[in-house]
PDB file of C-alpha atoms and ligand atoms in Angstrom:
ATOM      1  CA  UNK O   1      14.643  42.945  39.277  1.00 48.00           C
ATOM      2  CA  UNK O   2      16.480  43.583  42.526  1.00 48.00           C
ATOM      3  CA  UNK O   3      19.932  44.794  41.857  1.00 53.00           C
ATOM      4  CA  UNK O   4      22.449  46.184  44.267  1.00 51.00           C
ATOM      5  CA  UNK O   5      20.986  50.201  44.096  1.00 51.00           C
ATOM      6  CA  UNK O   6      17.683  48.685  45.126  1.00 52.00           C
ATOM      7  CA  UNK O   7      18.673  46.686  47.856  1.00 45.00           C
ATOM      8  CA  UNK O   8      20.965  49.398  49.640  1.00 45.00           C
ATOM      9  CA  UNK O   9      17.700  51.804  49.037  1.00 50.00           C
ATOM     10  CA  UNK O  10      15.939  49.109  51.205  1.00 49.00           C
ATOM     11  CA  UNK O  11      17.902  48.587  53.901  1.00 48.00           C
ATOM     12  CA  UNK O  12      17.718  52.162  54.295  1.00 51.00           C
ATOM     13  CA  UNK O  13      20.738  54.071  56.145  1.00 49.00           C
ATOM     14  CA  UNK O  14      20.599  52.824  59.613  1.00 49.00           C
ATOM     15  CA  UNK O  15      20.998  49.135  58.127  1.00 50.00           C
ATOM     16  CA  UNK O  16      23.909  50.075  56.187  1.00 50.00           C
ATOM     17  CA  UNK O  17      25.554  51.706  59.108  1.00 51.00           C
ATOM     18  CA  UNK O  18      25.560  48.684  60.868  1.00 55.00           C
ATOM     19  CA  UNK O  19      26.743  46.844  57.606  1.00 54.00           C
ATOM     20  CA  UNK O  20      29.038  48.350  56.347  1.00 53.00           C
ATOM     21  CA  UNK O  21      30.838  51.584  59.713  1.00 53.00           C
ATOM     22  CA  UNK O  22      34.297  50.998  58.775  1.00 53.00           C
ATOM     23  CA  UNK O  23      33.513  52.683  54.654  1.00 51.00           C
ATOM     24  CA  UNK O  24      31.261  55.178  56.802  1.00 52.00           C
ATOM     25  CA  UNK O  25      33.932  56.323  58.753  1.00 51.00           C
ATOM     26  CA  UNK O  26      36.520  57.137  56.263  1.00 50.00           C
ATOM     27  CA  UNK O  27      34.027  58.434  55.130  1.00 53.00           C
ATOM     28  CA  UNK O  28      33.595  61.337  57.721  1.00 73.00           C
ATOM     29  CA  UNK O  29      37.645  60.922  57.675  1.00 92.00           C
ATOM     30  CA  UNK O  30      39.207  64.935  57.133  1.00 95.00           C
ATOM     31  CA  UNK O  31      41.917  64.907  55.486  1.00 96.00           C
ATOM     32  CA  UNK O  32      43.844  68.682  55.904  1.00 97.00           C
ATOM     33  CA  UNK O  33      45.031  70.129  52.505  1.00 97.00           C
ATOM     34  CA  UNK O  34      47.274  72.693  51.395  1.00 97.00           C
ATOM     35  CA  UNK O  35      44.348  75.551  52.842  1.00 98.00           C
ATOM     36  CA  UNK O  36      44.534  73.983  56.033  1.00 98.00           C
ATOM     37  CA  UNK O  37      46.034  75.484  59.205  1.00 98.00           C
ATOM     38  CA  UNK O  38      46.475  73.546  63.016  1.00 98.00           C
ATOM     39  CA  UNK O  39      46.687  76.407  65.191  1.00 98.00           C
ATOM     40  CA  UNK O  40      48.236  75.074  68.847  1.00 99.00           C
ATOM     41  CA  UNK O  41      47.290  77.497  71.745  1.00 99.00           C
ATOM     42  CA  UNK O  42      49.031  78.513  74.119  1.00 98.00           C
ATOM     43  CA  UNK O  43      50.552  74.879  74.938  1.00 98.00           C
ATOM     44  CA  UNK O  44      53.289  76.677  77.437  1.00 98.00           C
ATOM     45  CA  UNK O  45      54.746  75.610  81.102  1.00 98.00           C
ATOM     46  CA  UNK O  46      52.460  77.859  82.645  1.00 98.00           C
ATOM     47  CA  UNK O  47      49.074  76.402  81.735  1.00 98.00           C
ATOM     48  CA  UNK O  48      51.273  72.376  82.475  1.00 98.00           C
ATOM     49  CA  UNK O  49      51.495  70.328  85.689  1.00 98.00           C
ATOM     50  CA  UNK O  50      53.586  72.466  88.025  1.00 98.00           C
ATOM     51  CA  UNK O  51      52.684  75.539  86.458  1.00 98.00           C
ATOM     52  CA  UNK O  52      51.071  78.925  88.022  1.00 98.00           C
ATOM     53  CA  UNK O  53      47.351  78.714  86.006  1.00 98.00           C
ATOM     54  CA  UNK O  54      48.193  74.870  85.408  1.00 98.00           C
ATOM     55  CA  UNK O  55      45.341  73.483  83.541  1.00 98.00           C
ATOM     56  CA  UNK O  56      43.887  70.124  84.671  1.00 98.00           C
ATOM     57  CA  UNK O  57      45.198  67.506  82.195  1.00 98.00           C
ATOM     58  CA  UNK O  58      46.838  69.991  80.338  1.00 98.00           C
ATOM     59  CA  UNK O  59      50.118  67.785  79.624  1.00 98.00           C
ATOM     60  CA  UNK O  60      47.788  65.132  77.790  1.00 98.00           C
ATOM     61  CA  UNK O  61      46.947  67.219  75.193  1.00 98.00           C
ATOM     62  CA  UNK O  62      50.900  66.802  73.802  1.00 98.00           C
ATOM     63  CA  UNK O  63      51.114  63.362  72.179  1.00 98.00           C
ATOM     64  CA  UNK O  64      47.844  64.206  70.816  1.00 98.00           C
ATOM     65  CA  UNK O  65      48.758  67.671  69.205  1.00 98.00           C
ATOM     66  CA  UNK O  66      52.498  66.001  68.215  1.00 98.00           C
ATOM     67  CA  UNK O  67      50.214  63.211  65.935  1.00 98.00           C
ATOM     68  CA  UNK O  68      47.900  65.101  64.659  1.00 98.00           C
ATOM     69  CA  UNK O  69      50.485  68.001  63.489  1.00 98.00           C
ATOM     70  CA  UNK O  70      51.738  65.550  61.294  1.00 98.00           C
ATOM     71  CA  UNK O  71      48.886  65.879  58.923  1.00 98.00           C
ATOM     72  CA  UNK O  72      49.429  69.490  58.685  1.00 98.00           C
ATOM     73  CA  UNK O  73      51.448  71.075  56.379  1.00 97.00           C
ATOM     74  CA  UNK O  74      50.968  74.156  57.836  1.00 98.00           C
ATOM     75  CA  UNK O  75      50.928  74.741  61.674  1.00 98.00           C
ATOM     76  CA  UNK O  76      51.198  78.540  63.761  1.00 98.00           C
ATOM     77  CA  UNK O  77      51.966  78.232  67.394  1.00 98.00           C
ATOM     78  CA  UNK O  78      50.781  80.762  70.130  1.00 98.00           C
ATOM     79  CA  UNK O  79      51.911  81.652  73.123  1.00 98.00           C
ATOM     80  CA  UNK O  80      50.759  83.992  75.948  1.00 98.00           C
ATOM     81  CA  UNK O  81      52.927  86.163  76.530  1.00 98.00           C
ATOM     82  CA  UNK O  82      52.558  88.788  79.557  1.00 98.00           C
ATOM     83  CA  UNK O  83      54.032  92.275  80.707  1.00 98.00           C
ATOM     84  CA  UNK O  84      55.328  91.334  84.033  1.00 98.00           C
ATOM     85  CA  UNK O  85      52.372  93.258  85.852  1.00 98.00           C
ATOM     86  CA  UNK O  86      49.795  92.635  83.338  1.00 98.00           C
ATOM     87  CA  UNK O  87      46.097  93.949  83.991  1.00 98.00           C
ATOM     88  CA  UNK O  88      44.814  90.295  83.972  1.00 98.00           C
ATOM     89  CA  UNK O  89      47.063  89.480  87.145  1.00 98.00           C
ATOM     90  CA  UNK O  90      44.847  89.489  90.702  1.00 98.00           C
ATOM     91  CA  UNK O  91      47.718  90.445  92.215  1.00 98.00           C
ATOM     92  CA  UNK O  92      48.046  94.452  90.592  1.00 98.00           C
ATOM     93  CA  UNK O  93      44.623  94.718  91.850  1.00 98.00           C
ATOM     94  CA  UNK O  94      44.492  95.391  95.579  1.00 96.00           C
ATOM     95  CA  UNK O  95      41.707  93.168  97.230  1.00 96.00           C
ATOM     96  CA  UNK O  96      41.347  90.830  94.256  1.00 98.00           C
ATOM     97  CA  UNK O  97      41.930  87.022  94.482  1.00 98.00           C
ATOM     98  CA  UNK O  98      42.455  84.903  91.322  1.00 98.00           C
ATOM     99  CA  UNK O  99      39.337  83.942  89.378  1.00 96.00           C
ATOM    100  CA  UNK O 100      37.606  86.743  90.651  1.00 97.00           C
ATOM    101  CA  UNK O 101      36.824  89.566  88.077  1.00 97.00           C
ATOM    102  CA  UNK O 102      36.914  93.321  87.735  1.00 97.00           C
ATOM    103  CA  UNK O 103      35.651  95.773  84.612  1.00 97.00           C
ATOM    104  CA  UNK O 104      38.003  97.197  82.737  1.00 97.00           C
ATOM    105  CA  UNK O 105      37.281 100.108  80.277  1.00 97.00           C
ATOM    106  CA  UNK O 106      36.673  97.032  77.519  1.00 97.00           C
ATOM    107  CA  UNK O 107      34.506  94.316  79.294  1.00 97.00           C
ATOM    108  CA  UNK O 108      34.573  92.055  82.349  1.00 96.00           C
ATOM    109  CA  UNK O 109      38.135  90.391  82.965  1.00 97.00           C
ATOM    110  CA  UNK O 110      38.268  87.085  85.024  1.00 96.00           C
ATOM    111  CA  UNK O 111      41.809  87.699  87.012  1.00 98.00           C
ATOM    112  CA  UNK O 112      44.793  85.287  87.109  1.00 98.00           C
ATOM    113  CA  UNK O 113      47.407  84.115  89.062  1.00 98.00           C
ATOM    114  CA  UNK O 114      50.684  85.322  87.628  1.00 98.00           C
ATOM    115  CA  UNK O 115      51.025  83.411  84.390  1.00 98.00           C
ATOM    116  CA  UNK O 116      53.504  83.847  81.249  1.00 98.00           C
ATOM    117  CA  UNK O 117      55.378  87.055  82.010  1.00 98.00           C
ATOM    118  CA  UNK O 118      57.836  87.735  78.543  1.00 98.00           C
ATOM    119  CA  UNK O 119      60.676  85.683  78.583  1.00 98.00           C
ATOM    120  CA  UNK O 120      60.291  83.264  81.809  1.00 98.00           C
ATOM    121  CA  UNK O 121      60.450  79.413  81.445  1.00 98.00           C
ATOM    122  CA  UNK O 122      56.674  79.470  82.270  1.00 98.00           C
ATOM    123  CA  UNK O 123      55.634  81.612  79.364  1.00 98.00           C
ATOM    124  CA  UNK O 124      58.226  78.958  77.154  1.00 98.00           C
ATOM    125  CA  UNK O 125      56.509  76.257  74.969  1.00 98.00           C
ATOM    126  CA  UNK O 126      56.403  72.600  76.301  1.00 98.00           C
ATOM    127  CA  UNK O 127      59.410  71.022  75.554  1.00 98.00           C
ATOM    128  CA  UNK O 128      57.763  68.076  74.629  1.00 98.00           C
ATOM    129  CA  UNK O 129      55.867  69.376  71.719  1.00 98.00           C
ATOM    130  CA  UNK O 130      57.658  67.837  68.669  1.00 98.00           C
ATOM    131  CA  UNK O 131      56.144  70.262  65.371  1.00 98.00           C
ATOM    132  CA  UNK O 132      59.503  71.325  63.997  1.00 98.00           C
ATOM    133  CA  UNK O 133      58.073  72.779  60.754  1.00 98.00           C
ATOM    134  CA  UNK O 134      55.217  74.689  62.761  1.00 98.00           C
ATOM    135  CA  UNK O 135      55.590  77.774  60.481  1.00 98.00           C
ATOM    136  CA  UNK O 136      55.115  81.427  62.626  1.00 98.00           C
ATOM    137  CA  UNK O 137      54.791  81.772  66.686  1.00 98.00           C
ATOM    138  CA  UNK O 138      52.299  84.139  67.138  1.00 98.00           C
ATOM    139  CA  UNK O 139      52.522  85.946  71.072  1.00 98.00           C
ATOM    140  CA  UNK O 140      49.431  87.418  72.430  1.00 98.00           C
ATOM    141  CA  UNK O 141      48.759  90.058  75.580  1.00 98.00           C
ATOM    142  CA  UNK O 142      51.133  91.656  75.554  1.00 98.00           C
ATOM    143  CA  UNK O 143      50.008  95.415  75.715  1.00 98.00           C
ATOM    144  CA  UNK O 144      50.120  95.796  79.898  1.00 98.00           C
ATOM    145  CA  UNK O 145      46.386  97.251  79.717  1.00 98.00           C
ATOM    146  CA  UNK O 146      44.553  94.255  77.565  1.00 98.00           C
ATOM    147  CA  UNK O 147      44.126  91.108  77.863  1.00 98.00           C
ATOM    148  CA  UNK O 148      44.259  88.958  74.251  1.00 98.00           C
ATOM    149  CA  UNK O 149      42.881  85.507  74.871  1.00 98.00           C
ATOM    150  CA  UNK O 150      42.543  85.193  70.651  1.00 98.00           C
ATOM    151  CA  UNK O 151      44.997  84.770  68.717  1.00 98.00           C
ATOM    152  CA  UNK O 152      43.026  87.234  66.396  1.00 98.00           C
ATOM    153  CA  UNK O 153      41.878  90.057  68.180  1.00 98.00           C
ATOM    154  CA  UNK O 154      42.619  91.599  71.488  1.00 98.00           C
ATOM    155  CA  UNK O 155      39.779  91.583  74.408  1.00 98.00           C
ATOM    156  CA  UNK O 156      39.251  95.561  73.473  1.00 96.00           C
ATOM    157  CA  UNK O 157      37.507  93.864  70.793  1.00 95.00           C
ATOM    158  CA  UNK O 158      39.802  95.731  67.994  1.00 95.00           C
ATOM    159  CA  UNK O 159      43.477  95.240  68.082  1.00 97.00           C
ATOM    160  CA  UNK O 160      44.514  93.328  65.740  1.00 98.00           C
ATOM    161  CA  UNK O 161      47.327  90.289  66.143  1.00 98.00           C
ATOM    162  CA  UNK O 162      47.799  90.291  62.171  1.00 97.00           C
ATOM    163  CA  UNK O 163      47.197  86.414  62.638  1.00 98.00           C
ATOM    164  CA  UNK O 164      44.020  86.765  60.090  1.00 98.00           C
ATOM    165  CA  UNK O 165      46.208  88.683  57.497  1.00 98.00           C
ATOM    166  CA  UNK O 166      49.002  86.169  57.534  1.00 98.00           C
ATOM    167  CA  UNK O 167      46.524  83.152  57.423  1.00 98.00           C
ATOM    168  CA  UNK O 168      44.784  84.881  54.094  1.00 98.00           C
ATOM    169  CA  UNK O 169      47.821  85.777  52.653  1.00 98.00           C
ATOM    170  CA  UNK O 170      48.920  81.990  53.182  1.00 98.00           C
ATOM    171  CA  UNK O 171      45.406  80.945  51.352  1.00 98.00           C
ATOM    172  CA  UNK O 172      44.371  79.046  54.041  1.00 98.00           C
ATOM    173  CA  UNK O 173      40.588  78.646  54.718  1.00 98.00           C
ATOM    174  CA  UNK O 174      40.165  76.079  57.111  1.00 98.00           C
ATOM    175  CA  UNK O 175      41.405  76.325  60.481  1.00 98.00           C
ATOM    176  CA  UNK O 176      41.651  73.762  62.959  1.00 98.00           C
ATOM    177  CA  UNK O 177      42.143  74.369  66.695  1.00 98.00           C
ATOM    178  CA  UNK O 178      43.704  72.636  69.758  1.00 99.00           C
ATOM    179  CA  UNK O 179      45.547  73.545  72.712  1.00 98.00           C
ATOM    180  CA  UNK O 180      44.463  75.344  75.780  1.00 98.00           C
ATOM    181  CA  UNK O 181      42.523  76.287  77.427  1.00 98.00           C
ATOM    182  CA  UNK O 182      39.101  74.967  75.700  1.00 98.00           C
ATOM    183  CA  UNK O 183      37.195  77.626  77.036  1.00 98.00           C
ATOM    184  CA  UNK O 184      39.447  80.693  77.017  1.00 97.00           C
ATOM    185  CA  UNK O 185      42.081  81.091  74.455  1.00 98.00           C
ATOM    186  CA  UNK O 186      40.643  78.559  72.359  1.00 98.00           C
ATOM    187  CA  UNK O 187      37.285  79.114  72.611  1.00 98.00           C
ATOM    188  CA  UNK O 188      38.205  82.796  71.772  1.00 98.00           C
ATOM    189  CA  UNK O 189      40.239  82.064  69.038  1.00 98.00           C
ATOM    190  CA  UNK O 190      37.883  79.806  67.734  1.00 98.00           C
ATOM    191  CA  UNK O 191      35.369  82.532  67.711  1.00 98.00           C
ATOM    192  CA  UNK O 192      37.152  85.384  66.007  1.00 98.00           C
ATOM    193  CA  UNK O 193      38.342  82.634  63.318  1.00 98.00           C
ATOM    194  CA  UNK O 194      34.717  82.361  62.429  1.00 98.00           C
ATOM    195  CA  UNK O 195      34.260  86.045  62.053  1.00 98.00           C
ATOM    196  CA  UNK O 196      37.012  86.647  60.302  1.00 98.00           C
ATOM    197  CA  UNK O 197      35.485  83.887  57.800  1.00 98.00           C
ATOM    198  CA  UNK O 198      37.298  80.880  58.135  1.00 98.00           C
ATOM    199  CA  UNK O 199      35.515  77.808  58.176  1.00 98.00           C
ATOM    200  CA  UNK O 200      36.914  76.423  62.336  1.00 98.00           C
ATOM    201  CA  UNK O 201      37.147  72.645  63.576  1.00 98.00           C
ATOM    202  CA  UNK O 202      38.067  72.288  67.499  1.00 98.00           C
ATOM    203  CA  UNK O 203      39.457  69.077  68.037  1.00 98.00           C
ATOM    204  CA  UNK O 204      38.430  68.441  71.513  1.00 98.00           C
ATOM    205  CA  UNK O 205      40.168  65.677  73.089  1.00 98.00           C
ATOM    206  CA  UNK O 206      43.419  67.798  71.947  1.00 98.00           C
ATOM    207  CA  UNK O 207      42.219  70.904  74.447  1.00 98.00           C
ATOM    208  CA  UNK O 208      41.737  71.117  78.063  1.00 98.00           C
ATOM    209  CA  UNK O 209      39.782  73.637  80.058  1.00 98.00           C
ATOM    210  CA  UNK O 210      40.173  75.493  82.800  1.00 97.00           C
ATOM    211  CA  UNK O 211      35.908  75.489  83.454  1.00 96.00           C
ATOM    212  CA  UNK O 212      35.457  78.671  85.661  1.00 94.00           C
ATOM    213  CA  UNK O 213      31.883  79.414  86.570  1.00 92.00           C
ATOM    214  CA  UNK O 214      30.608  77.512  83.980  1.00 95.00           C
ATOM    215  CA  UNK O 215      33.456  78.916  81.532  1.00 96.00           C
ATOM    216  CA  UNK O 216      33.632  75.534  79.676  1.00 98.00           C
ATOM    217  CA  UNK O 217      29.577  74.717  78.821  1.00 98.00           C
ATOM    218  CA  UNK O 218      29.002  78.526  78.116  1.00 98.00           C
ATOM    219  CA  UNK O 219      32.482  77.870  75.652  1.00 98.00           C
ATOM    220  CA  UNK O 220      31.088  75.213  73.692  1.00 98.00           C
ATOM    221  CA  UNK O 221      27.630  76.639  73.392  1.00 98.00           C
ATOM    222  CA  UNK O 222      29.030  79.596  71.812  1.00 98.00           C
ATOM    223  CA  UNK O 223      31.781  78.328  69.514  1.00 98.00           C
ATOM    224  CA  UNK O 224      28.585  75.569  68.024  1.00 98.00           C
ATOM    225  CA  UNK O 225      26.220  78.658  68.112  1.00 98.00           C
ATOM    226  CA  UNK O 226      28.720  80.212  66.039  1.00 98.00           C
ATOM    227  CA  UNK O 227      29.284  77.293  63.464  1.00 98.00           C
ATOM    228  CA  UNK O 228      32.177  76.280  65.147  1.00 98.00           C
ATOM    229  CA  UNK O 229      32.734  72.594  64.431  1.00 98.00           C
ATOM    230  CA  UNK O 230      33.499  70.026  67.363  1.00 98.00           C
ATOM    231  CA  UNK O 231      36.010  66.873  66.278  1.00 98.00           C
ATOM    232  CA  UNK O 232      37.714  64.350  68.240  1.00 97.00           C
ATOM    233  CA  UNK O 233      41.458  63.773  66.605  1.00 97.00           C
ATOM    234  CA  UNK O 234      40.552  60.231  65.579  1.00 96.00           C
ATOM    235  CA  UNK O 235      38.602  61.965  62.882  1.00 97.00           C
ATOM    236  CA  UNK O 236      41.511  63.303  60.804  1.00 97.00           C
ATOM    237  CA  UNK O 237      43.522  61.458  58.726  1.00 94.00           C
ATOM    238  CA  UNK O 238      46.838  60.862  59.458  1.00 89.00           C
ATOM    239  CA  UNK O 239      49.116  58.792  57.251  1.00 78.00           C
ATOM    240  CA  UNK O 240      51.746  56.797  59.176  1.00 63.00           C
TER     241      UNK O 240
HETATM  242  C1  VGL E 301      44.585  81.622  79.052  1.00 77.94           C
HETATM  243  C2  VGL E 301      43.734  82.467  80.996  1.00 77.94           C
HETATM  244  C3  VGL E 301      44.634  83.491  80.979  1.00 77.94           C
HETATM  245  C4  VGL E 301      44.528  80.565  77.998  1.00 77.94           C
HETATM  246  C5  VGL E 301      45.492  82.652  79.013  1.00 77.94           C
HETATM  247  O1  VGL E 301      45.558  80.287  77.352  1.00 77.94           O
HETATM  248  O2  VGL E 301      43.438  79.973  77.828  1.00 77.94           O
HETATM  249  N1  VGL E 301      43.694  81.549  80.033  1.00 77.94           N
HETATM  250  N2  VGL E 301      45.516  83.582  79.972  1.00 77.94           N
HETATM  251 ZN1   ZN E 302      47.007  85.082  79.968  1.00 77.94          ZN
END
């Protein structure tokens, strides 16, 4: 006898795609839980239209990051935040342009325009970012000799932020990231949450990248190398 079972076994799953993609997709639907963290880089006048190291797009990952929030219950906000001075600055380095890079005594650093110096209105969070129960600010870089593109760790490789201790003392496992820029404080943060065991999601349309020689394909190469998982914000749930 042909019952139900047996027919869905023969249509196989490409049929039943067809039939049936709106069950399929809530199916794939994530829905955050209590051991769930949105992490929003760096989302700061600086890296905006009009900014110094203003990152193409950059504004249009707002409304996205303001909807998706909602599904949060818990969210941590970074924000660069820069010794005026600061080693990853072209202009303390005689000779050096912006985007250009120089070794320092921890790795190769790709130099910036002057961006997010402590306390300025460029270093300040949009305005238009609308997460009022975003939970800790976390501020990054600002030792005058190192650069900290994670949120985690600093680019000497060991400093620690104390972002990993808070998020395991909070229970959360699963960390989802979004902000800018995709390919350097993202991409970096996205990393070290991996190593320091968190299962990551980078929700791509709610990041934009600066893309550097090559910065942005070499990003996304390493954060999937690294079991970093790439999601478009249509994929979690949010409830009205
Ligand atoms: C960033 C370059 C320099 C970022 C910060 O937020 O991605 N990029 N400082
Ligand atoms: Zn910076």
């Amino acid at each position: 006898m042909l019952d139900r079972r047996h027919i869905l076994a023969a249509l196989g799953t490409t049929a039943l795609a067809a039939l049936a993609p709106t069950a399929l997709f809530a199916a794939t639907s994530i829905k955050p839980d209590d051991t769930s963290a949105l992490l929003v880089i760096d989302v700061q006048n600086c890296f905006l239209p009009g900014g110094s190291l203003a990152v193409k797009e950059g504004e249009q990952v707002v409304p996205v990051i303001n909807k998706i929030a909602k599904a949060f219950s818990n969210v941590v906000m970074t924000q660069d935040w820069h010794t005026p001075g600061h080693v990853s600055f072209a202009s303390v380095h005689s000779g050096k342009k912006p985007f250009e890079t120089i070794d320092l005594p921890y790795g190769k650093q790709v130099l910036w325009p002057d961006h997010c110096v402590q306390g300025t209105d460029g270093a300040a969070l949009s305005r238009d970012l609308a997460i009022p129960h975003a939970e800790l600010i976390i501020r990054k870089g600002f030792h005058k000799d190192v650069d900290s593109y994670s949120a985690f760790l600093e680019a000497d490789g060991k400093t620690s932020t104390g972002l990993a201790g808070y998020l395991k003392g909070r229970k959360i496992k699963r960390i989802f990231v979004a902000g800018l820029a995709t390919d350097f404080c993202v991409a970096w943060t996205a990393l070290d949450a991996r190593k320091a065991g968190f299962e990551v999601y980078v929700v791509e349309d709610a990041c934009r990248g600066i893309d550097t020689q090559g910065s942005l394909a070499k990003a996304w190469a390493d954060m999937a190398k690294a079991g970093v998982k790439r999601i478009q914000s249509a994929d979690i749930a949010v409830s009205a």
